[in-house]
Coordinates of C-alpha atoms in Angstrom, one line a residue:
Chain A
M789 CA 0.0 0.0 0.0
S790 CA 1.3 3.5 -0.6
L791 CA 2.8 5.6 2.1
L792 CA 2.9 9.4 2.1
A793 CA 5.2 11.2 4.4
I794 CA 5.6 14.9 5.2
G795 CA 8.2 16.6 7.2
T796 CA 11.5 18.4 7.0
I797 CA 14.5 17.7 4.8
A798 CA 17.2 19.4 6.7
Y799 CA 20.8 19.9 7.5
D800 CA 21.9 19.5 11.2
D801 CA 24.9 20.2 13.2
V802 CA 24.9 17.8 16.1
Y803 CA 27.3 17.7 19.1
T804 CA 27.2 14.7 21.4
P805 CA 29.7 13.4 24.1
F806 CA 30.6 10.9 21.3
G807 CA 31.6 13.4 18.6
E808 CA 30.3 16.0 16.3
V809 CA 28.9 16.3 12.7
K810 CA 28.2 19.4 10.7
M811 CA 25.7 19.8 7.9
I812 CA 24.7 16.2 8.1
E813 CA 21.5 15.2 6.2
A814 CA 18.4 15.0 8.6
G815 CA 15.0 16.2 9.3
S816 CA 11.7 14.4 10.1
C817 CA 10.9 13.5 6.5
T818 CA 14.4 12.1 5.9
Y819 CA 14.4 10.0 8.9
I820 CA 10.8 8.8 8.2
A821 CA 11.9 7.9 4.7
M822 CA 14.9 6.2 5.7
A823 CA 13.1 3.8 8.2
A824 CA 9.9 3.3 6.1
T825 CA 11.6 2.4 2.7
Q826 CA 13.3 -0.4 4.5
L827 CA 9.8 -2.0 4.8
V828 CA 7.6 -0.7 1.9
K829 CA 8.1 1.0 -1.5
P830 CA 7.5 3.8 -2.6
V831 CA 7.4 6.2 0.2
Q832 CA 6.1 9.5 -1.3
L833 CA 7.6 12.6 0.2
V834 CA 6.2 16.0 0.6
S835 CA 8.9 18.5 1.8
I836 CA 10.8 21.4 0.8
I837 CA 14.5 22.1 0.2
G838 CA 17.0 24.7 -1.0
G839 CA 19.3 24.3 -4.1
D840 CA 22.1 23.6 -1.6
Y841 CA 21.0 20.0 -0.7
N842 CA 23.3 17.2 -1.4
Q843 CA 22.2 15.8 -4.7
D844 CA 24.0 12.5 -3.9
F845 CA 21.9 11.8 -0.8
L846 CA 18.7 12.6 -2.7
E847 CA 19.6 10.1 -5.3
D848 CA 20.3 7.6 -2.8
L849 CA 17.0 8.1 -1.2
K850 CA 15.4 7.6 -4.6
R851 CA 17.2 4.4 -5.0
R852 CA 15.9 3.3 -1.6
G853 CA 12.5 3.7 -2.8
A854 CA 11.4 7.4 -2.0
D855 CA 9.3 9.3 -4.4
L856 CA 10.6 12.8 -4.3
E857 CA 8.1 14.3 -6.7
G858 CA 6.5 16.2 -3.9
V859 CA 9.8 17.6 -2.6
E860 CA 9.7 21.2 -3.7
V861 CA 13.2 22.6 -4.6
V862 CA 13.9 26.4 -4.3
P863 CA 17.0 26.8 -6.4
D864 CA 18.3 29.9 -4.8
G865 CA 17.0 29.1 -1.3
K866 CA 18.9 27.5 1.6
S867 CA 17.5 24.3 3.2
F868 CA 16.3 24.2 6.9
Y869 CA 19.1 24.1 9.3
W870 CA 19.2 23.0 13.0
A871 CA 22.1 22.9 15.3
G872 CA 22.0 21.2 18.8
R873 CA 24.3 20.0 21.6
Y874 CA 23.3 16.9 23.8
H875 CA 24.1 17.1 27.5
D876 CA 26.8 14.9 28.9
N877 CA 24.3 12.6 30.3
M878 CA 22.4 12.5 26.9
M879 CA 19.3 13.2 28.8
G880 CA 18.5 16.5 27.2
R881 CA 19.8 18.8 24.6
D882 CA 20.2 22.5 23.9
T883 CA 19.3 24.0 20.5
L884 CA 22.1 26.2 19.4
D885 CA 20.7 27.4 16.2
T886 CA 17.5 27.1 14.1
Q887 CA 17.4 28.8 10.5
L888 CA 14.1 28.1 8.9
N889 CA 15.2 29.3 5.5
V890 CA 13.0 27.8 2.8
L891 CA 10.8 26.1 5.4
A892 CA 9.6 29.7 6.5
D893 CA 7.2 29.8 3.4
F894 CA 6.4 26.1 3.1
D895 CA 3.1 25.7 1.5
P896 CA 3.1 22.0 0.7
K897 CA 1.6 20.8 -2.7
V898 CA 0.7 17.2 -2.7
P899 CA 1.2 15.8 -6.2
S900 CA -1.9 14.2 -7.9
A901 CA -0.2 10.9 -7.8
Y902 CA 0.0 11.1 -4.0
R903 CA -3.5 12.1 -3.3
K904 CA -5.0 8.7 -3.1
A905 CA -2.4 7.5 -0.4
D906 CA -3.6 4.7 1.9
Y907 CA -1.3 5.5 4.7
V908 CA -0.2 9.0 5.6
M909 CA 2.4 10.1 8.1
L910 CA 2.4 13.7 9.0
G911 CA 5.9 14.3 10.4
N912 CA 6.6 17.1 12.9
L913 CA 5.7 20.5 11.2
S914 CA 3.2 23.3 12.0
P915 CA -0.3 22.0 12.5
Q916 CA -1.5 24.2 9.7
V917 CA 1.0 22.8 7.3
Q918 CA 0.0 19.3 8.5
S919 CA -3.7 20.2 7.9
S920 CA -3.2 21.6 4.4
V921 CA -1.9 18.1 3.4
I922 CA -5.1 16.5 4.7
D923 CA -7.0 19.2 2.6
Q924 CA -5.4 18.0 -0.6
L925 CA -6.0 14.2 -0.1
E926 CA -8.7 12.7 -2.3
G927 CA -10.8 9.9 -0.6
K928 CA -10.2 8.8 3.0
P929 CA -6.8 7.1 3.7
K930 CA -6.9 4.1 5.9
L931 CA -4.6 5.7 8.5
I932 CA -3.5 9.2 9.0
A933 CA -0.9 9.5 11.8
L934 CA 0.5 12.7 13.1
D935 CA 3.8 13.5 15.2
T936 CA 4.0 16.9 16.9
M937 CA 6.0 18.5 19.7
N938 CA 5.7 20.8 22.7
F939 CA 6.6 23.9 20.7
W940 CA 3.5 23.7 18.7
M941 CA 1.4 23.2 21.9
D942 CA 3.0 26.6 23.2
I943 CA 2.5 28.6 20.0
A944 CA -0.3 26.8 17.9
M945 CA -2.6 25.0 20.3
E946 CA -5.7 25.7 18.4
P947 CA -4.6 24.8 15.0
L948 CA -3.1 21.7 16.5
K949 CA -6.5 20.7 18.2
K950 CA -8.2 21.2 14.8
V951 CA -5.9 18.9 13.0
L952 CA -6.2 16.3 15.8
K953 CA -9.8 15.9 14.9
R954 CA -8.7 14.8 11.4
I955 CA -6.3 12.1 12.3
D956 CA -6.4 8.4 13.4
V957 CA -3.0 8.1 15.3
L958 CA -1.2 10.6 17.4
V959 CA 2.6 9.8 18.1
I960 CA 4.0 11.9 21.0
N961 CA 6.2 11.7 23.9
D962 CA 5.3 11.3 27.6
E963 CA 6.2 14.9 28.4
E964 CA 4.2 16.2 25.3
A965 CA 1.2 13.8 26.4
R966 CA 1.2 15.3 29.8
Q967 CA 1.5 19.0 28.4
L968 CA -1.3 18.3 25.9
S969 CA -3.8 16.8 28.4
G970 CA -2.7 18.6 31.6
E971 CA -2.7 15.3 33.2
L972 CA 0.3 13.6 35.1
S973 CA -1.1 10.1 35.0
L974 CA -0.5 8.7 31.3
L975 CA -3.7 6.7 31.6
K976 CA -5.6 10.0 32.3
A977 CA -3.5 11.9 29.7
A978 CA -4.5 9.2 27.1
A979 CA -8.2 9.3 27.8
K980 CA -8.2 13.0 27.4
I981 CA -6.4 13.0 24.3
V982 CA -8.5 10.3 22.7
E983 CA -11.3 12.8 23.4
M984 CA -9.4 15.4 21.3
G985 CA -9.8 13.2 18.1
P986 CA -7.1 10.6 17.4
R987 CA -8.6 7.1 17.9
I988 CA -5.2 5.6 18.5
L989 CA -2.5 7.2 20.7
I990 CA 1.2 6.2 21.0
I991 CA 3.2 7.6 23.7
K992 CA 7.1 7.3 23.4
K993 CA 9.0 7.0 26.4
G994 CA 12.6 7.1 24.9
E995 CA 14.7 4.5 26.8
H996 CA 11.6 3.1 28.5
G997 CA 9.7 2.0 25.2
A998 CA 6.3 3.0 24.1
L999 CA 2.7 2.7 25.0
L1000 CA -0.1 2.0 22.5
F1001 CA -3.7 3.0 23.3
D1002 CA -6.5 1.7 21.1
G1003 CA -9.8 2.1 22.6
D1004 CA -9.9 0.1 25.9
K1005 CA -6.9 -1.9 24.7
L1006 CA -3.3 -1.2 25.8
F1007 CA 0.1 -2.4 24.9
S1008 CA 3.4 -1.6 26.6
A1009 CA 6.4 -2.0 24.1
P1010 CA 10.0 -2.2 25.6
A1011 CA 13.0 -0.6 24.5
L1012 CA 16.2 -2.5 23.9
L1013 CA 19.0 -1.7 26.3
L1014 CA 21.8 -0.2 24.0
P1015 CA 25.4 -0.2 25.3
T1016 CA 25.8 3.2 23.5
V1017 CA 23.6 5.8 22.2
V1018 CA 25.8 8.1 19.8
D1019 CA 23.0 10.6 18.6
P1020 CA 19.4 10.5 19.8
T1021 CA 18.4 12.9 16.9
G1022 CA 15.6 11.5 14.8
A1023 CA 14.8 8.5 17.0
G1024 CA 11.0 9.6 17.1
D1025 CA 10.8 10.2 13.4
T1026 CA 12.5 6.8 12.7
F1027 CA 10.1 5.3 15.1
A1028 CA 7.3 6.7 13.1
G1029 CA 8.7 5.7 9.9
G1030 CA 9.2 2.2 11.0
F1031 CA 5.7 2.1 12.5
M1032 CA 4.0 3.4 9.4
G1033 CA 6.2 1.5 6.9
Y1034 CA 5.2 -1.7 8.5
L1035 CA 1.4 -0.8 8.4
A1036 CA 1.5 0.2 4.9
A1037 CA 3.4 -3.0 4.0
T1038 CA 1.1 -5.3 5.7
D1039 CA -2.1 -3.2 5.2
D1040 CA -3.7 -4.2 8.5
V1041 CA -4.6 -1.7 11.2
S1042 CA -5.9 -4.3 13.7
F1043 CA -4.6 -3.9 17.3
D1044 CA -2.5 -7.1 17.0
N1045 CA -0.8 -5.5 14.0
L1046 CA -0.4 -2.0 15.5
K1047 CA 1.6 -3.8 18.2
R1048 CA 3.9 -5.4 15.7
A1049 CA 4.4 -2.2 14.0
I1050 CA 5.4 -0.6 17.1
I1051 CA 8.1 -3.2 17.7
Y1052 CA 9.2 -2.6 14.1
G1053 CA 9.3 1.3 15.0
S1054 CA 11.2 0.7 18.0
A1055 CA 13.6 -1.6 16.2
M1056 CA 14.4 1.0 13.6
A1057 CA 14.8 3.8 16.3
S1058 CA 17.2 1.4 18.1
F1059 CA 19.4 1.3 15.0
V1060 CA 19.3 5.0 14.2
V1061 CA 20.7 6.1 17.5
E1062 CA 23.8 4.1 17.1
D1063 CA 25.4 6.6 14.7
F1064 CA 25.1 10.2 13.7
G1065 CA 22.2 11.3 11.3
T1066 CA 21.1 8.3 9.1
R1067 CA 24.3 6.7 8.7
R1068 CA 23.3 3.5 10.5
M1069 CA 20.2 3.2 8.3
Q1070 CA 22.1 3.1 5.1
G1071 CA 23.7 -0.4 5.8
L1072 CA 20.8 -2.1 7.2
T1073 CA 19.7 -5.5 5.9
K1074 CA 16.5 -7.5 6.3
E1075 CA 18.5 -10.0 8.4
M1076 CA 19.7 -7.1 10.8
I1077 CA 16.1 -5.9 11.1
D1078 CA 14.7 -9.5 11.7
G1079 CA 17.3 -10.2 14.3
R1080 CA 16.6 -7.0 16.2
I1081 CA 12.8 -7.7 16.3
Q1082 CA 13.8 -11.1 17.7
Q1083 CA 15.6 -9.3 20.5
F1084 CA 12.5 -7.4 21.4
I1085 CA 10.5 -10.5 21.3
D1086 CA 13.0 -12.4 23.7
L1087 CA 13.2 -9.2 26.0
I1088 CA 9.7 -9.5 27.0
K1089 CA 8.8 -13.1 26.6
V1090 CA 7.4 -14.6 29.9
E1091 CA 5.3 -17.7 30.2
F1092 CA 2.9 -18.7 32.9
Chain B
M1388 CA 10.1 -23.3 51.3
S1389 CA 11.0 -21.0 54.1
L1390 CA 11.7 -17.3 53.7
L1391 CA 13.5 -15.1 56.1
A1392 CA 13.1 -11.4 55.8
I1393 CA 15.0 -8.6 57.5
G1394 CA 14.1 -4.8 57.6
T1395 CA 12.5 -2.1 59.5
I1396 CA 9.2 -2.2 61.3
A1397 CA 8.4 1.4 61.5
Y1398 CA 5.8 4.2 62.1
D1399 CA 5.5 6.7 59.2
D1400 CA 3.9 10.1 58.6
V1401 CA 3.2 10.5 55.0
Y1402 CA 2.0 13.5 53.2
T1403 CA 0.9 13.2 49.6
P1404 CA -1.3 15.3 47.3
F1405 CA -4.1 12.7 48.1
G1406 CA -3.9 13.1 51.8
E1407 CA -2.0 12.4 54.9
V1408 CA -1.5 9.8 57.5
K1409 CA 0.1 9.8 61.0
M1410 CA 2.0 7.0 62.6
I1411 CA 1.0 4.5 60.1
E1412 CA 2.5 0.9 60.4
A1413 CA 5.2 0.6 57.7
G1414 CA 9.0 -0.1 57.3
S1415 CA 10.6 -2.3 54.8
C1416 CA 10.3 -5.6 56.8
T1417 CA 6.5 -4.9 57.2
Y1418 CA 6.0 -4.2 53.5
I1419 CA 8.1 -7.4 52.5
A1420 CA 6.0 -9.5 54.9
M1421 CA 2.8 -8.0 53.8
A1422 CA 3.6 -9.1 50.1
A1423 CA 5.3 -12.3 50.6
T1424 CA 2.7 -13.7 53.0
Q1425 CA 0.1 -13.6 50.1
L1426 CA 2.2 -16.3 48.5
V1427 CA 4.2 -18.4 51.0
K1428 CA 3.9 -19.0 54.8
P1429 CA 5.6 -18.6 57.2
V1430 CA 7.7 -15.7 56.6
Q1431 CA 10.4 -15.4 59.2
L1432 CA 10.8 -11.7 60.3
V1433 CA 14.1 -10.2 61.8
S1434 CA 13.6 -6.7 63.0
I1435 CA 13.4 -4.6 66.1
I1436 CA 10.5 -2.3 67.6
G1437 CA 9.8 -0.5 70.7
G1438 CA 7.1 -1.1 73.2
D1439 CA 5.0 1.4 71.5
Y1440 CA 4.1 -0.8 68.5
N1441 CA 0.7 -1.5 67.6
Q1442 CA 0.0 -5.0 69.0
D1443 CA -3.3 -5.5 66.9
F1444 CA -1.2 -4.8 63.8
L1445 CA 1.3 -7.3 65.0
E1446 CA -1.2 -9.9 65.8
D1447 CA -2.7 -9.5 62.3
L1448 CA 0.7 -9.9 60.7
K1449 CA 1.0 -13.3 62.5
R1450 CA -2.4 -14.5 61.3
R1451 CA -1.3 -13.7 57.8
G1452 CA 1.7 -16.0 58.4
A1453 CA 4.4 -13.9 59.5
D1454 CA 6.9 -15.4 62.3
L1455 CA 7.6 -12.8 64.7
E1456 CA 10.1 -14.7 66.9
G1457 CA 13.0 -12.8 65.2
V1458 CA 11.3 -9.4 66.1
E1459 CA 13.2 -8.0 69.1
V1460 CA 11.0 -5.9 71.3
V1461 CA 12.6 -3.1 73.5
P1462 CA 9.9 -2.5 76.0
D1463 CA 10.9 1.1 77.0
G1464 CA 12.1 2.0 73.5
K1465 CA 10.3 3.7 70.6
S1466 CA 9.9 2.1 67.3
F1467 CA 11.9 3.6 64.2
Y1468 CA 10.0 6.7 62.9
W1469 CA 10.0 8.5 59.4
A1470 CA 8.1 11.4 58.0
G1471 CA 8.1 12.4 54.3
R1472 CA 6.2 14.5 52.0
Y1473 CA 5.8 13.7 48.3
H1474 CA 5.9 16.4 45.9
D1475 CA 2.8 17.5 43.9
N1476 CA 3.9 15.6 40.7
M1477 CA 4.6 12.3 43.1
M1478 CA 8.0 12.2 41.2
G1479 CA 10.0 13.0 44.4
R1480 CA 9.8 13.5 48.1
D1481 CA 11.3 15.2 50.9
T1482 CA 12.2 13.5 54.3
L1483 CA 10.8 15.7 57.1
D1484 CA 12.1 13.7 60.0
T1485 CA 13.9 10.4 60.9
Q1486 CA 14.0 9.0 64.3
L1487 CA 16.1 6.0 64.5
N1488 CA 15.1 5.1 68.1
V1489 CA 15.6 1.4 68.8
L1490 CA 17.0 0.9 65.2
A1491 CA 20.2 3.0 66.3
D1492 CA 21.5 -0.2 68.3
F1493 CA 20.0 -2.8 66.3
D1494 CA 22.1 -6.1 66.5
P1495 CA 19.8 -8.6 64.7
K1496 CA 19.6 -12.1 66.4
V1497 CA 18.5 -14.8 64.0
P1498 CA 16.4 -17.3 66.0
S1499 CA 17.9 -20.8 65.7
A1500 CA 14.6 -21.9 64.0
Y1501 CA 15.3 -19.4 61.1
R1502 CA 18.9 -20.3 60.4
K1503 CA 18.5 -22.9 57.7
A1504 CA 16.2 -20.6 55.7
D1505 CA 16.1 -21.4 52.0
Y1506 CA 15.4 -18.0 50.8
V1507 CA 16.6 -14.7 52.4
M1508 CA 15.5 -11.3 51.8
L1509 CA 17.7 -8.7 53.2
G1510 CA 15.7 -5.4 53.2
N1511 CA 17.1 -2.1 53.3
L1512 CA 19.1 -1.7 56.3
S1513 CA 22.9 -0.9 56.7
P1514 CA 25.2 -3.2 54.9
Q1515 CA 26.8 -4.2 58.3
V1516 CA 23.4 -5.4 59.7
Q1517 CA 22.6 -7.3 56.5
S1518 CA 26.1 -8.9 56.7
S1519 CA 25.4 -9.9 60.4
V1520 CA 22.3 -11.9 59.3
I1521 CA 24.3 -13.8 56.7
D1522 CA 26.9 -14.5 59.4
Q1523 CA 24.3 -16.2 61.5
L1524 CA 22.9 -18.6 58.8
E1525 CA 23.6 -22.3 58.9
G1526 CA 24.2 -23.9 55.4
K1527 CA 23.9 -21.9 52.3
P1528 CA 20.5 -20.7 51.4
K1529 CA 19.1 -21.4 47.9
L1530 CA 19.0 -17.6 47.3
I1531 CA 19.9 -14.5 49.2
A1532 CA 18.5 -11.1 47.9
L1533 CA 19.4 -7.6 48.9
D1534 CA 17.9 -4.3 48.6
T1535 CA 19.8 -1.2 49.3
M1536 CA 19.8 2.6 48.6
N1537 CA 22.0 5.5 47.7
F1538 CA 22.1 6.5 51.4
W1539 CA 24.4 3.5 52.1
M1540 CA 26.4 4.0 49.0
D1541 CA 27.2 7.6 50.4
I1542 CA 28.3 6.6 53.7
A1543 CA 29.0 2.8 53.8
M1544 CA 30.2 1.9 50.2
E1545 CA 33.1 -0.4 51.6
P1546 CA 30.7 -2.5 53.9
L1547 CA 28.2 -2.5 51.0
K1548 CA 30.8 -3.8 48.6
K1549 CA 31.7 -6.6 51.1
V1550 CA 28.2 -7.8 51.5
L1551 CA 27.4 -7.7 47.7
K1552 CA 30.0 -10.5 47.5
R1553 CA 27.9 -12.8 49.7
I1554 CA 24.5 -12.4 47.9
D1555 CA 22.8 -13.8 44.9
V1556 CA 20.4 -11.1 43.8
L1557 CA 20.7 -7.4 44.1
V1558 CA 17.5 -5.2 44.0
I1559 CA 18.0 -1.4 43.3
N1560 CA 16.4 1.3 41.3
D1561 CA 17.9 2.8 38.1
E1562 CA 19.4 5.9 39.8
E1563 CA 21.2 3.5 42.4
A1564 CA 22.5 1.2 39.8
R1565 CA 24.0 4.3 38.1
Q1566 CA 25.6 5.5 41.4
L1567 CA 26.9 2.0 42.3
S1568 CA 28.5 1.6 38.9
G1569 CA 29.4 5.0 37.9
E1570 CA 27.8 4.1 34.4
L1571 CA 25.1 5.8 32.7
S1572 CA 24.1 3.0 30.4
L1573 CA 22.0 0.5 32.4
L1574 CA 23.5 -2.2 30.3
K1575 CA 27.1 -1.2 31.3
A1576 CA 26.0 -0.6 34.9
A1577 CA 24.6 -4.1 35.2
A1578 CA 27.8 -5.6 33.9
K1579 CA 29.9 -3.8 36.4
I1580 CA 27.6 -4.6 39.3
V1581 CA 27.5 -8.2 38.3
E1582 CA 31.4 -8.2 38.8
M1583 CA 30.8 -7.0 42.3
G1584 CA 29.2 -10.2 43.3
P1585 CA 25.5 -10.6 42.8
R1586 CA 25.0 -13.1 40.1
I1587 CA 21.5 -11.6 39.4
L1588 CA 20.6 -8.0 39.3
I1589 CA 17.0 -6.3 39.3
I1590 CA 16.9 -2.7 38.3
K1591 CA 13.6 -1.2 39.2
K1592 CA 12.5 1.8 37.1
G1593 CA 9.3 2.8 39.0
E1594 CA 6.4 3.5 36.5
H1595 CA 8.5 2.1 33.8
G1596 CA 8.8 -1.4 35.2
A1597 CA 11.9 -3.3 35.9
L1598 CA 14.8 -5.1 34.3
L1599 CA 16.2 -8.5 35.3
F1600 CA 19.8 -9.4 34.5
D1601 CA 20.8 -13.0 34.8
G1602 CA 24.2 -14.0 33.1
D1603 CA 23.7 -12.9 29.4
K1604 CA 20.0 -13.2 29.8
L1605 CA 17.9 -10.2 30.0
F1606 CA 14.1 -9.6 30.8
S1607 CA 12.2 -6.3 30.5
A1608 CA 9.0 -6.2 32.8
P1609 CA 6.4 -3.6 32.3
A1610 CA 4.6 -1.6 34.9
L1611 CA 0.8 -1.2 34.8
L1612 CA -0.5 2.2 34.3
L1613 CA -2.4 3.1 37.3
P1614 CA -5.0 5.9 37.4
T1615 CA -4.1 7.1 40.7
V1616 CA -0.8 6.5 42.9
V1617 CA -2.0 7.5 46.4
D1618 CA 1.3 6.7 48.2
P1619 CA 4.5 5.1 46.7
T1620 CA 6.0 4.4 50.0
G1621 CA 7.1 0.8 50.3
A1622 CA 6.5 0.0 46.7
G1623 CA 10.1 -1.3 46.4
D1624 CA 9.8 -3.4 49.5
T1625 CA 6.5 -4.8 48.4
F1626 CA 8.0 -5.6 45.0
A1627 CA 10.9 -7.5 46.8
G1628 CA 8.4 -9.1 49.1
G1629 CA 6.3 -10.5 46.1
F1630 CA 9.3 -11.4 44.1
M1631 CA 10.8 -13.5 46.9
G1632 CA 7.4 -14.9 48.2
Y1633 CA 6.9 -16.2 44.7
L1634 CA 10.4 -17.8 44.5
A1635 CA 10.1 -19.3 48.0
A1636 CA 6.5 -20.5 47.1
T1637 CA 7.6 -22.2 43.9
D1638 CA 11.2 -23.2 44.9
D1639 CA 12.6 -22.6 41.5
V1640 CA 15.3 -20.1 40.7
S1641 CA 15.6 -20.7 36.9
F1642 CA 15.4 -17.7 34.5
D1643 CA 12.0 -18.5 33.4
N1644 CA 10.9 -18.5 37.1
L1645 CA 12.7 -15.4 38.0
K1646 CA 10.8 -13.7 35.3
R1647 CA 7.5 -14.9 36.7
A1648 CA 8.5 -13.8 40.1
I1649 CA 9.3 -10.1 38.9
I1650 CA 5.6 -10.0 37.5
Y1651 CA 4.4 -11.0 40.9
G1652 CA 6.6 -8.5 42.6
S1653 CA 5.3 -5.8 40.2
A1654 CA 1.7 -6.8 40.7
M1655 CA 2.0 -6.6 44.5
A1656 CA 3.8 -3.2 44.2
S1657 CA 0.9 -1.9 41.9
F1658 CA -1.6 -2.8 44.8
V1659 CA 0.3 -1.1 47.5
V1660 CA 0.6 2.2 46.0
E1661 CA -3.2 2.5 45.7
D1662 CA -3.6 3.4 49.3
F1663 CA -1.6 4.6 52.3
G1664 CA 0.7 2.3 54.1
T1665 CA -0.1 -1.4 53.9
R1666 CA -4.0 -0.7 53.8
R1667 CA -4.3 -1.9 50.1
M1668 CA -2.5 -5.1 51.0
Q1669 CA -4.9 -6.0 53.9
G1670 CA -8.0 -6.9 51.7
L1671 CA -6.2 -8.8 48.8
T1672 CA -7.5 -12.0 47.6
K1673 CA -6.0 -14.7 45.4
E1674 CA -8.5 -13.8 42.8
M1675 CA -7.4 -10.1 42.8
I1676 CA -3.7 -11.1 42.5
D1677 CA -4.4 -13.5 39.7
G1678 CA -6.5 -10.9 37.8
R1679 CA -3.6 -8.3 38.1
I1680 CA -1.0 -11.0 36.9
Q1681 CA -3.2 -11.3 33.7
Q1682 CA -3.2 -7.6 33.3
F1683 CA 0.5 -7.7 33.1
I1684 CA 0.4 -10.7 30.6
D1685 CA -2.1 -8.9 28.4
L1686 CA -0.1 -5.6 28.6
I1687 CA 3.0 -7.0 26.8
K1688 CA 1.5 -9.7 24.6
V1689 CA 2.5 -9.5 21.0
E1690 CA 2.6 -12.2 18.4
F1691 CA 4.5 -12.3 15.2

């Protein structure tokens, strides 16, 4: 089934205790695409870049199964740029610089070939831009998932609440779930958020795994214990890409399959943090992914 | 199989956003006993109290299957007392008062009838007192588990390291595992801690569940999502009591059974936090416990 993904295609400077990289290819759309194309092809991208973007990287994305027709190129513009430094304990990070550049005027145009997409992943962008993509769809997709962050809750809560009514799955982290709902208990937070619109809620808890809420059904997915996390940037987007890639590949949105999709998303995220940017994703094989899925299964297996 | 448990029998004053209680029966030994006696009898207690302790509560403990022969009573002494206030978000707490009272001179005497115990739970007390209990055992127990806290790492690291060489299972939380090992990664922390002595390590992560390390085998146990946590005091001790109670009841220390024991410990802890002190534990039935175990099983069930 077809998967449409929207988000940023960016350059990042990233500093962690394990090293630093400058002008590395990143952004939510990039991470989603690198994860999803491992599982389903094509992945139709909607984004915007400047004429300065690395052509070799874009060609590689295409070869992997990304469709770049919906990626607008502003020849004399500069691509979105973000710089951040992770704390020594890797528990938090400081943004050093953000340059919106071409993203400032991003008015996404969904190519006609994308408009009947079955699965839609709205990566982290302004709720208005996310809504505009839904406006352009023809027919009802089988599943629309949306990622957002506290930034949009701070400055665009009303547009965010509007778009939440139009989606099926919300993917946020625990802190964001608490902010969005005003509830400390994740159980109470989930109940309130589901009333805002999304039928399904995924709460990411970083090193503690993720929670899936679907009606009165609940699933707690573990996280792998990794000896070293080199660069956490893009872990959430990669999770979303793996999750939606698996759903589009299997075309099954039952609770049982949503659970499997979360394990796939978690597996993809566990890879991406092992190196800077998308480097770790570039060499993945089916055997490596299958092996990691098995690690998750073994980690939580208990028999009574 | 017989289970010996050492720890405090205390009075607590507890303030949480949900209310307050004064002079409630508490302490690590009390919580361990209330959980373990749900699963195995007798549970042989080693502790110390003053003449001021609530006789009705002690009689109830006996009826539940606790053996109090090893609980020293100092008729003109006062029982250990602790007071604490939880923060509004329940994420942390401040100690308001600690009065050691009879605990200051506690020199545990293990009754001869206890000395061949098969399972031994050394609840949170000074490492010297914990060591002294091991000294008095006859023969080698099937399993010795130990709980400790950052306080003892700060003021008694050498005695703690000594007693760690004499035990099989260490039960600590994630923060303590990081402090004890000097490692941020729990995987690296576990490797270092196992080198210190305990063959098996359990790292409790509160609302995020627990991790079990046994050789190169690893298990990630989930935590239930509770709508309301009224009083987290004693959750760790209750977990330990449920864990060791299940092991003693089943007399099986295989990895598969350790995993089941962790689910039992987690289930017991999920009950105790629903009310102040040990109140919630007093009305538990086998059906309620079985029902909660099933909730854990359902929470992590995923099929590929």
